[in-house]
mmCIF file of C-alpha atoms in Angstrom:
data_model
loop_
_atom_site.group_PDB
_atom_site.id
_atom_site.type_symbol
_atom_site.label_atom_id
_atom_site.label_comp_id
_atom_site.label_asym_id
_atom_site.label_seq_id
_atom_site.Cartn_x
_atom_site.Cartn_y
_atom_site.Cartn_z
ATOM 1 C CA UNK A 725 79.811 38.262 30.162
ATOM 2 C CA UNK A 726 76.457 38.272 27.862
ATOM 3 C CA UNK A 727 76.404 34.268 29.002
ATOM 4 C CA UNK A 728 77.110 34.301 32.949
ATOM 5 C CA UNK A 729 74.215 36.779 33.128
ATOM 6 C CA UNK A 730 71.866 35.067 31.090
ATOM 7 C CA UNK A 731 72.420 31.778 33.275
ATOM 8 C CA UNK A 732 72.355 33.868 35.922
ATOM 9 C CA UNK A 733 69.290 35.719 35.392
ATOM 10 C CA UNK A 734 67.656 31.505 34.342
ATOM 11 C CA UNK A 735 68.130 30.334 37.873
ATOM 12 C CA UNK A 736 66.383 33.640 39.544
ATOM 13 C CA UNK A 737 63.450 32.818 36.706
ATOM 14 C CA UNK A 738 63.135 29.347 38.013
ATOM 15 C CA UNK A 739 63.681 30.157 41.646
ATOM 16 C CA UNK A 740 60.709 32.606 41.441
ATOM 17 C CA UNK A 741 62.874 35.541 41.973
ATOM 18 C CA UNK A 742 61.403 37.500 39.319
ATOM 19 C CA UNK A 743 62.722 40.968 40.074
ATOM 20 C CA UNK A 744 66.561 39.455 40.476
ATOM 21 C CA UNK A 745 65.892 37.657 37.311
ATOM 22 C CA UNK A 746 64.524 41.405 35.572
ATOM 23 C CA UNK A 747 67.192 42.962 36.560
ATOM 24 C CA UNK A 748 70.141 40.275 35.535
ATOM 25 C CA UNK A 749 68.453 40.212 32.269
ATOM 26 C CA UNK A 750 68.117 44.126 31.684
ATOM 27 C CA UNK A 751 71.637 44.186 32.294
ATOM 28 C CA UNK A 752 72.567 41.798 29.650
ATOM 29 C CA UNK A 753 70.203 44.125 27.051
ATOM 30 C CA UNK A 754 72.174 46.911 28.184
ATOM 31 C CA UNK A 755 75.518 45.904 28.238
ATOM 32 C CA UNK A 756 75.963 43.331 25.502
ATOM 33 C CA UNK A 757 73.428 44.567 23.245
ATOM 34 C CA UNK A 758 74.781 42.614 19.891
ATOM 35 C CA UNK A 759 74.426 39.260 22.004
ATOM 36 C CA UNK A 760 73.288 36.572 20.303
ATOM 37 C CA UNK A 761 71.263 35.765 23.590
ATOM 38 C CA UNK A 762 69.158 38.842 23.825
ATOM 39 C CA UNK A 763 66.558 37.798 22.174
ATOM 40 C CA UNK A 764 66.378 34.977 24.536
ATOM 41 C CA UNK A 765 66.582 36.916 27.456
ATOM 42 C CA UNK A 766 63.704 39.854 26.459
ATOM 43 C CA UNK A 767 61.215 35.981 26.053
ATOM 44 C CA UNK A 768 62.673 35.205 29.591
ATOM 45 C CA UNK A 769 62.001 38.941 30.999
ATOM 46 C CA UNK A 770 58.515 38.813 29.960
ATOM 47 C CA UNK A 771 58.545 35.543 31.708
ATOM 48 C CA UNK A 772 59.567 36.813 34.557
ATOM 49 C CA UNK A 773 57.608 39.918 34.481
ATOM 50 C CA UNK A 774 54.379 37.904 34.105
ATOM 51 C CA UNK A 775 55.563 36.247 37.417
ATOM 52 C CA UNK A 776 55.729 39.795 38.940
ATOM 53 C CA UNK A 777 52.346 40.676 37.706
ATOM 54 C CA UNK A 778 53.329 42.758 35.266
ATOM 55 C CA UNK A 779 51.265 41.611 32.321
ATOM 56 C CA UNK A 780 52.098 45.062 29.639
ATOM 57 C CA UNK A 781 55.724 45.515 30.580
ATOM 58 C CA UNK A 782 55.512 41.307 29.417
ATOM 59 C CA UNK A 783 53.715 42.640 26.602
ATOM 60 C CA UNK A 784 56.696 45.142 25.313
ATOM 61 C CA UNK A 785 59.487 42.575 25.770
ATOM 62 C CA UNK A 786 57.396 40.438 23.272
ATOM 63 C CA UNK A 787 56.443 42.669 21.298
ATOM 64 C CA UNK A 788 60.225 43.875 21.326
ATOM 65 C CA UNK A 789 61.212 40.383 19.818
ATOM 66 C CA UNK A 790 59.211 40.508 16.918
ATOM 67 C CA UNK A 791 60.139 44.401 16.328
ATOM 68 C CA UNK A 792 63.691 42.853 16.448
ATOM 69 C CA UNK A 793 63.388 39.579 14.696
ATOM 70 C CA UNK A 794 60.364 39.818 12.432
ATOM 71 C CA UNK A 795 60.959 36.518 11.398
ATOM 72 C CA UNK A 796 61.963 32.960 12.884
ATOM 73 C CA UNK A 797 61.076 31.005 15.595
ATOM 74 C CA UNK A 798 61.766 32.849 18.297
ATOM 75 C CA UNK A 799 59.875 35.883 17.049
ATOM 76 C CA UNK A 800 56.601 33.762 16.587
ATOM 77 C CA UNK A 801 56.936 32.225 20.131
ATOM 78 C CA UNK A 802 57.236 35.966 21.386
ATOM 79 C CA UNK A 803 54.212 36.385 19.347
ATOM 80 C CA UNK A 804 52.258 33.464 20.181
ATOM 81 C CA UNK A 805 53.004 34.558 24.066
ATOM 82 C CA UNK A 806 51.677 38.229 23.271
ATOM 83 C CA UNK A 807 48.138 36.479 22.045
ATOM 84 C CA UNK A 808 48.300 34.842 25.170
ATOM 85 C CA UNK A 809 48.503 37.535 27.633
ATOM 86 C CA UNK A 810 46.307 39.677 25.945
ATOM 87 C CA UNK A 811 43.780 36.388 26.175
ATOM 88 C CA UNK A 812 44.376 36.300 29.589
ATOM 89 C CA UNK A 813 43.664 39.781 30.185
ATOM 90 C CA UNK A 814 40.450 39.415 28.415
ATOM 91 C CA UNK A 815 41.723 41.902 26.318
ATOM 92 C CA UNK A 816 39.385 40.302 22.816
ATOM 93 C CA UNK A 817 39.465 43.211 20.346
ATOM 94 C CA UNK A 818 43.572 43.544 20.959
ATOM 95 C CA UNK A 819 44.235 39.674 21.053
ATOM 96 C CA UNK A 820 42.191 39.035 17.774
ATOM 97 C CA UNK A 821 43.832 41.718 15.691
ATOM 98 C CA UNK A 822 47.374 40.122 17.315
ATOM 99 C CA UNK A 823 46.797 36.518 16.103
ATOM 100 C CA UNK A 824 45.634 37.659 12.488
ATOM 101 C CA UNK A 825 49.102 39.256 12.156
ATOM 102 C CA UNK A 826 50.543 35.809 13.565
ATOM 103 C CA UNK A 827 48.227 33.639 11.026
ATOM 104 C CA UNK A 828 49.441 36.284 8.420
ATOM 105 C CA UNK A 829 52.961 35.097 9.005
ATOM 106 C CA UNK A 830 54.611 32.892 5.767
ATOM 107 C CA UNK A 831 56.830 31.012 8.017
ATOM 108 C CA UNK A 832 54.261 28.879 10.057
ATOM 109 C CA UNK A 833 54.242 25.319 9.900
ATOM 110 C CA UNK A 834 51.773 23.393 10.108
ATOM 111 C CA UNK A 835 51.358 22.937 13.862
ATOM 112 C CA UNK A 836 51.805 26.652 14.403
ATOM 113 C CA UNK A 837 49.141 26.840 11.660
ATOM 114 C CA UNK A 838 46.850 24.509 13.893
ATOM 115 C CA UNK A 839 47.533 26.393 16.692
ATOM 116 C CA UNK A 840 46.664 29.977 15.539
ATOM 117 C CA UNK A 841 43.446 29.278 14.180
ATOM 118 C CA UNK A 842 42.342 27.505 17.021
ATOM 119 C CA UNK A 843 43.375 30.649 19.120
ATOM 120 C CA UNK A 844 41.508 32.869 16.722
ATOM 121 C CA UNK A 845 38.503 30.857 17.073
ATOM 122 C CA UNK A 846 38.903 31.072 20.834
ATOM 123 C CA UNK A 847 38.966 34.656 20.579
ATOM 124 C CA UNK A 848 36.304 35.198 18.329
ATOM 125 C CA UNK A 849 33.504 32.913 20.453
ATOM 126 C CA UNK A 850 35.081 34.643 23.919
ATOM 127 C CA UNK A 851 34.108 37.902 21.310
ATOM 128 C CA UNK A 852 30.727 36.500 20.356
ATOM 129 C CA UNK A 853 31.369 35.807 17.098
ATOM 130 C CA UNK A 854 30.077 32.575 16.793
ATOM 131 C CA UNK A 855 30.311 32.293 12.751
ATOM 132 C CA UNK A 856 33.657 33.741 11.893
ATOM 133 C CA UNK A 857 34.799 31.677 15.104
ATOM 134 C CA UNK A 858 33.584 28.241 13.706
ATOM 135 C CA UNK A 859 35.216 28.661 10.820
ATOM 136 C CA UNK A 860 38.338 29.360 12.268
ATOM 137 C CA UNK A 861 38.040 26.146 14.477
ATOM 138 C CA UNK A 862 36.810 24.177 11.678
ATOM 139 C CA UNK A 863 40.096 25.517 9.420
ATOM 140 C CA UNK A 864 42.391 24.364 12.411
ATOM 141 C CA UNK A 865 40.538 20.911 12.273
ATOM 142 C CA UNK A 866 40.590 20.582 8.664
ATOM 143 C CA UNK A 867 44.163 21.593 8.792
ATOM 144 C CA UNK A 868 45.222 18.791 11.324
ATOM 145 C CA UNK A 869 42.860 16.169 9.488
ATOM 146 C CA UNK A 870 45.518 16.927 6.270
ATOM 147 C CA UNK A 871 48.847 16.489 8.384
ATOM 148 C CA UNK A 872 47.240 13.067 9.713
ATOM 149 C CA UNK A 873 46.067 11.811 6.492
ATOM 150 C CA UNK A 874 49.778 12.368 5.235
ATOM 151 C CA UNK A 875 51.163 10.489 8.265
ATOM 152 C CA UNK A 876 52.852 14.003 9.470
ATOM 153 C CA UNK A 877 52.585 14.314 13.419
ATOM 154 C CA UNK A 878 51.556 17.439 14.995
ATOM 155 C CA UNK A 879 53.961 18.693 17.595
ATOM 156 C CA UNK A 880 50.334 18.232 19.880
ATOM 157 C CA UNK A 881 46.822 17.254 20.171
ATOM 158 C CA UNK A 882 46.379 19.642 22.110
ATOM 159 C CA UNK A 883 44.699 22.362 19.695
ATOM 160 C CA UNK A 884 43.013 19.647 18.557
ATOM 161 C CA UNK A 885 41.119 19.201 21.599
ATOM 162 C CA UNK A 886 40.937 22.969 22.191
ATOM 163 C CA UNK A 887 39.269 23.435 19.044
ATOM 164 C CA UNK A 888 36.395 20.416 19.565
ATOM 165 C CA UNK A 889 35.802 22.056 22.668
ATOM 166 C CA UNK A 890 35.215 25.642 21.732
ATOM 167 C CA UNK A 891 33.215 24.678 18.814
ATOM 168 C CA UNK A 892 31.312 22.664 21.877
ATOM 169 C CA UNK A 893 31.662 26.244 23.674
ATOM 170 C CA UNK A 894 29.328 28.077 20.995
ATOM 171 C CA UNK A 895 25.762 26.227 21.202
ATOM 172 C CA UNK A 896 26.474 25.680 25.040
ATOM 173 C CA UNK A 897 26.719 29.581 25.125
ATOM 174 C CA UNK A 898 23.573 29.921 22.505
ATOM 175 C CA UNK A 899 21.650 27.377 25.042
ATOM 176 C CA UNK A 900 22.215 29.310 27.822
ATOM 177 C CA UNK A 901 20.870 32.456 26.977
ATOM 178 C CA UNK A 902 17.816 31.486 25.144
ATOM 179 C CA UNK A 903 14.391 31.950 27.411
ATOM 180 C CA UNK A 904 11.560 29.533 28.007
ATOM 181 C CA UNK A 905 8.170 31.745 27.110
ATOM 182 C CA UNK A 906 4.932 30.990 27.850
ATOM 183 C CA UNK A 907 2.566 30.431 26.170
ATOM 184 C CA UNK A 908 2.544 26.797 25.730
ATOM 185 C CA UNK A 909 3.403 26.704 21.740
ATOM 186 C CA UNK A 910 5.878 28.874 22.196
ATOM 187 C CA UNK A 911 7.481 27.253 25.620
ATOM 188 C CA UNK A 912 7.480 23.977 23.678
ATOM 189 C CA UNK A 913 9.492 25.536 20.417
ATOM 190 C CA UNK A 914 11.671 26.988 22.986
ATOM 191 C CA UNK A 915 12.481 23.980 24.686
ATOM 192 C CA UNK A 916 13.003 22.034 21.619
ATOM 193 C CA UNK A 917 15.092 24.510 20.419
ATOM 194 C CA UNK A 918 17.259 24.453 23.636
ATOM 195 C CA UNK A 919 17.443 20.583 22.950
ATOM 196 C CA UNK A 920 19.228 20.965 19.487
ATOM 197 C CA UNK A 921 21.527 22.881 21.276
ATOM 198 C CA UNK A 922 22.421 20.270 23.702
ATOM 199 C CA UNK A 923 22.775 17.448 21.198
ATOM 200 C CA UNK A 924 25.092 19.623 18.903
ATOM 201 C CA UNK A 925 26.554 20.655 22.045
ATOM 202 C CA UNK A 926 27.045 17.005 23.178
ATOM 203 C CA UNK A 927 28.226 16.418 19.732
ATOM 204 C CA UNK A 928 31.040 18.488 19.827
ATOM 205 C CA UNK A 929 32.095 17.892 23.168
ATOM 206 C CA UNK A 930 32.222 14.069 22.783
ATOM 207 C CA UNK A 931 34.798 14.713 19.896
ATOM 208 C CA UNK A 932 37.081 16.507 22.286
ATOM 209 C CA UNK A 933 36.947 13.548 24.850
ATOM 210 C CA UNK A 934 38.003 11.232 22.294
ATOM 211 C CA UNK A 935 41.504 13.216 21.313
ATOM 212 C CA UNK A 936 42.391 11.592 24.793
ATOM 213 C CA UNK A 937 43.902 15.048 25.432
ATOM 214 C CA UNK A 938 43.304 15.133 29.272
ATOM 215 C CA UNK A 939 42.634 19.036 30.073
ATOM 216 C CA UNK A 940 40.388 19.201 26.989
ATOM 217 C CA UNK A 941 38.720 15.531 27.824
ATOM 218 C CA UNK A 942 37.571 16.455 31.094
ATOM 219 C CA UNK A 943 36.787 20.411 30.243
ATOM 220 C CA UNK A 944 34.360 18.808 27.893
ATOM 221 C CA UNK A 945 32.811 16.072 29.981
ATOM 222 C CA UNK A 946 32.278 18.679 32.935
ATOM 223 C CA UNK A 947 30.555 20.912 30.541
ATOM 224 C CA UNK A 948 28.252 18.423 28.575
ATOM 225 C CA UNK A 949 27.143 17.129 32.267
ATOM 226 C CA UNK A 950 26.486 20.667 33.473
ATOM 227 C CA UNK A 951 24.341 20.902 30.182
ATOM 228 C CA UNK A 952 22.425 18.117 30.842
ATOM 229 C CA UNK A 953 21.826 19.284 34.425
ATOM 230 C CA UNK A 954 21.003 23.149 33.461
ATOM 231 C CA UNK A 955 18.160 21.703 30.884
ATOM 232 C CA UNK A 956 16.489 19.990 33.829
ATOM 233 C CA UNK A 957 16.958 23.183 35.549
ATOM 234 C CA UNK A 958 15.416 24.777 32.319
ATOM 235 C CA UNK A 959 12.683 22.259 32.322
ATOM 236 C CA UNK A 960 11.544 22.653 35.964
ATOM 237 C CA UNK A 961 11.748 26.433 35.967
ATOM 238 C CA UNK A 962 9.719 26.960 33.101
ATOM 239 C CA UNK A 963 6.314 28.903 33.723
ATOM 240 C CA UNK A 964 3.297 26.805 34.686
ATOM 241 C CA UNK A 965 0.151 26.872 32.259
ATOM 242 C CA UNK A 966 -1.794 29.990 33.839
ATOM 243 C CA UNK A 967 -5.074 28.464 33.284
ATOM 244 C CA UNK A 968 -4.391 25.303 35.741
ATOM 245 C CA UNK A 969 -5.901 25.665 39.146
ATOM 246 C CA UNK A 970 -3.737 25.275 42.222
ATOM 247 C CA UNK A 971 -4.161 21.890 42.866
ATOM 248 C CA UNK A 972 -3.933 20.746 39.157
ATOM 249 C CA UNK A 973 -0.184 23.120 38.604
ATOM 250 C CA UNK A 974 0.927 21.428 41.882
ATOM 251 C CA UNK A 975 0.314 17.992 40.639
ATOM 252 C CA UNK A 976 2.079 19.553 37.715
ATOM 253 C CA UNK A 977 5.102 20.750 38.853
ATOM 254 C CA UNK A 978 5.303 17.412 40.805
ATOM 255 C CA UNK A 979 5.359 15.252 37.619
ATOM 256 C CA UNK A 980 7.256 18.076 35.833
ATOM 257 C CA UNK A 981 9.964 17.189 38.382
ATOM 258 C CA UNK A 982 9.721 13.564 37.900
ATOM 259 C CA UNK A 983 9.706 13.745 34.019
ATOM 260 C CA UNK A 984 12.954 16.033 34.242
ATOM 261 C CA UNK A 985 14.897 13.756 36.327
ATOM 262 C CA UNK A 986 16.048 11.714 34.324
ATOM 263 C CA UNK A 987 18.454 14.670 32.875
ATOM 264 C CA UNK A 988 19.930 14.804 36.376
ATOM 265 C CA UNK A 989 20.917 10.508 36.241
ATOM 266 C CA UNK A 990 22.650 11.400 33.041
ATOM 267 C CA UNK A 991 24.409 14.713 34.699
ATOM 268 C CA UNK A 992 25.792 12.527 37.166
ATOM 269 C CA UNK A 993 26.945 9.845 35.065
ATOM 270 C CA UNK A 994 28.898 12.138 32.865
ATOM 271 C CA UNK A 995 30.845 13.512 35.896
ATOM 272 C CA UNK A 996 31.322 10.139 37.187
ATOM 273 C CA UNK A 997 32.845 8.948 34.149
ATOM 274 C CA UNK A 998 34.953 12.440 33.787
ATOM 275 C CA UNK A 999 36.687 11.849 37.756
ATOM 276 C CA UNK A 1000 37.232 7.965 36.902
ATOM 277 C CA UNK A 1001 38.964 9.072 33.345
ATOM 278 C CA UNK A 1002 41.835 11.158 35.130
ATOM 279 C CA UNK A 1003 41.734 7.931 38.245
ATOM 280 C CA UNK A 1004 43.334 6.099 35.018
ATOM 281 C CA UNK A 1005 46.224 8.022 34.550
ATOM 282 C CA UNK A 1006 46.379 8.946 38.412
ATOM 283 C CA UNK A 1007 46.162 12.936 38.054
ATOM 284 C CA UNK A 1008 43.735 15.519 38.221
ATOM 285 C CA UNK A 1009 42.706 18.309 36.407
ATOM 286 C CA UNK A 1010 40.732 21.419 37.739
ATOM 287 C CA UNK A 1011 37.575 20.321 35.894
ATOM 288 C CA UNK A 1012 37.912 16.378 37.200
ATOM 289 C CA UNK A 1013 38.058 18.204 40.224
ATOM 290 C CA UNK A 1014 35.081 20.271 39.923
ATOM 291 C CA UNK A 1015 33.600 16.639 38.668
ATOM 292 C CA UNK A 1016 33.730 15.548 41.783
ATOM 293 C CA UNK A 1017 32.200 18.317 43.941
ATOM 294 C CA UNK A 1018 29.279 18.656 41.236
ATOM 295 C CA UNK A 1019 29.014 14.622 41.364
ATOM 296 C CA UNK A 1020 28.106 14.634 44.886
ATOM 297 C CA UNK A 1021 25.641 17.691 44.729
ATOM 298 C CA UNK A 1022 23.893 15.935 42.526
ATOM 299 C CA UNK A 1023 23.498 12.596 44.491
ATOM 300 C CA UNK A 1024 21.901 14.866 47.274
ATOM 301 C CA UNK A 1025 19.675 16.533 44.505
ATOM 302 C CA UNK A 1026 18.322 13.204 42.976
ATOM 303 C CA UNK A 1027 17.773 11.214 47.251
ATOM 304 C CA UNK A 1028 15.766 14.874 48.243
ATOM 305 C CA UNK A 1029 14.071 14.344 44.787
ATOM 306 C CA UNK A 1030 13.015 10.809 45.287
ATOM 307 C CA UNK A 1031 11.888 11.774 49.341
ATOM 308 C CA UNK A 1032 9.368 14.086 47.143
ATOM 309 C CA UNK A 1033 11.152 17.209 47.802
ATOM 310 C CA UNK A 1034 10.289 19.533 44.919
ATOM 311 C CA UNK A 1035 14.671 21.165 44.797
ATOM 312 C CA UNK A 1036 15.024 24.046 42.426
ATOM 313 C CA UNK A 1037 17.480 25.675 40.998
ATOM 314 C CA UNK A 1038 20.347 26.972 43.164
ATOM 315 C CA UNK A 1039 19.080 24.200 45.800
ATOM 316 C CA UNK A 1040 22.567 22.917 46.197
ATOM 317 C CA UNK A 1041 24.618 26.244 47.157
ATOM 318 C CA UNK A 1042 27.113 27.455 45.739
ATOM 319 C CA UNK A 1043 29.624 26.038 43.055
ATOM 320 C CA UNK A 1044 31.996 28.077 40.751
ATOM 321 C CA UNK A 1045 33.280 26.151 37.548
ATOM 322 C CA UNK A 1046 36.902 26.270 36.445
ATOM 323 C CA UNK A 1047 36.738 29.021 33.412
ATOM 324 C CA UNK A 1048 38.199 27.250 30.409
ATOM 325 C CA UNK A 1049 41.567 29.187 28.647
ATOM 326 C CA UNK A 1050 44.047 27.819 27.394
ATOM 327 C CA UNK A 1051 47.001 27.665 29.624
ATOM 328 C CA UNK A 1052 50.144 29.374 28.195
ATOM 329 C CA UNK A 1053 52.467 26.679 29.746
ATOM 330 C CA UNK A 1054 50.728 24.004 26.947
ATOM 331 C CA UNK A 1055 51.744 25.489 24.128
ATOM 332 C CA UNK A 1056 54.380 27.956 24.169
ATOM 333 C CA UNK A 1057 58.142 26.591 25.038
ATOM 334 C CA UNK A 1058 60.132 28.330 27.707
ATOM 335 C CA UNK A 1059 63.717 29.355 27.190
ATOM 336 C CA UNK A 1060 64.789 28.964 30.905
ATOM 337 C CA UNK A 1061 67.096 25.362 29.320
ATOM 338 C CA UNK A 1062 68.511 27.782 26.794
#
């Protein structure tokens, strides 16, 4: 029966046996199609055929759902998923026209509410729109700020910290494309200007640490230390005054180096404090971890500083960043305990 299969087909899903599990619950589709669990088994096929790698035939099943049951919980969690995997797939134009249909939804409650504007706003900045985006993460701020102030609990902080970060995310990006020109008027606007960016930056970023929501917390803390470190970076690289002779640019660059140290102390302090924050609550997290390796390159940077080493840019090898998305397990509920 509809119910044997649909078990069935839940222990395949949670042994990994994805094609077993496709099969068991195609079956169910096909031969009970009034079920009251079909619905719950297309959400567990697209499960299941994300495990196989099969991101679009994921994307029908949900899609299916909401065809089926335009309204209700389980048609927004199909819909919330769909965002998702088109976010994943990097898939921006598709995913932001998807989570305007979800926000146009009457049904929402307030956390869902929360949730798809802080999605939108992820979109959006991934997009580079950087003003329709902050308004949707300031609308999913402004929205939690209300449930607080009426003592109604979210069902997580964890959009909360999503959208302090990503509004972090949009001078951080801003910062790191802007140049450093000579001449010397201009090279000092442009660094000033690539300051502002960093506090506002730093701003942002320190309000995600303080939701206490660990992923978010430490995505932040690794990203306002690696801003600190690329300004030194910017500081160091930028052109020396044309009209100083060789011996006056190399005494210089020397006390350019020294002056832009400093940034570098405060790098590694940030990174510090993000690996002793997940110590606390004895875990990890992929950016605590990257923390740790970027904590250590920077010792070495600072002692061949201090032995009057001159270390640019790129000095330290090489050192890929976790890439910040939300994770689909956070916020969308399975349906493998149905």
């Amino acid at each position: 029966d509809a119910r044997s299969l649909f078990e069935a087909g839940n222990e395949a899903l949670v042994a990994g046996r994805h094609d077993e599990a496709v099969k068991l619950y195609d079956r169910l589709l096909g031969d009970f199609p009034d079920s009251m669990l079909v619905v719950p088994a297309l959400y567990n096929a697209g499960l299941a055929l994300e495990g196989k790698g099969e991101p679009d035939a994921a994307l029908d099943r949900y899609r299916g759902i909401v065809r089926r049951a335009p309204m209700g919980r389980d048609s927004r969690d199909a819909h919330v998923r769909a965002v998702a995997v088109l976010s994943e797939l990097e898939r921006w134009p598709q995913a932001a026209k998807l989570v305007e249909e979800l926000l146009a939804r009457t049904e929402l409650s307030a956390s869902d509410r929360v949730e798809g504007h802080a999605r939108h706003g992820y979109v959006l900045v991934e997009l580079g729109d950087y003003g329709p985006a902050e308004e949707q993460l300031h609308h999913a701020l402004k929205l939690a700020a209300a449930e607080q102030r009426e003592s109604r609990a979210l069902e997580t902080d964890y959009f909360v910290g999503m959208s302090h970060y990503y509004l972090g995310e949009i001078p951080r990006r801003q910062y790191a494309v802007m140049p450093v020109r000579l001449p010397e008027s201009q090279m000092t606007k442009d660094l000033n200007h690539k300051a502002e960016l960093v506090l506002l930056a730093g701003k942002r970023y320190d309000r995600a640490i303080k939701t206490g929501h660990l992923y978010w917390a430490t995505a932040a803390g690794y990203q306002l230390a690696s801003m600190q470190a690329e300004f030194r970076d910017a500081i160091v690289m930028a052109p020396t005054p044309k009209y100083l002779a060789p011996e006056a640019a190399a005494v210089y660059r020397r006390r350019v180096h020294k002056e832009a140290r400093r940034f570098l102390s405060k790098a590694l302090r940030i990174h510090q404090q993000t690996v002793e924050l997940v110590s606390l609550y004895k875990t990890t997290t992929p950016w605590s971890e990257a923390a740790k390796i970027r904590a250590e390159q920077i010792t070495e940077l600072l002692a061949r500083e201090s032995a009057g080493e001159l270390v640019q840019p790129g000095g330290l090898g090489g050192h890929n960043a976790p890439v910040a998305r939300p994770r689909r397990g956070e916020y969308v509920p399975g349906r493998v305990d149905l």
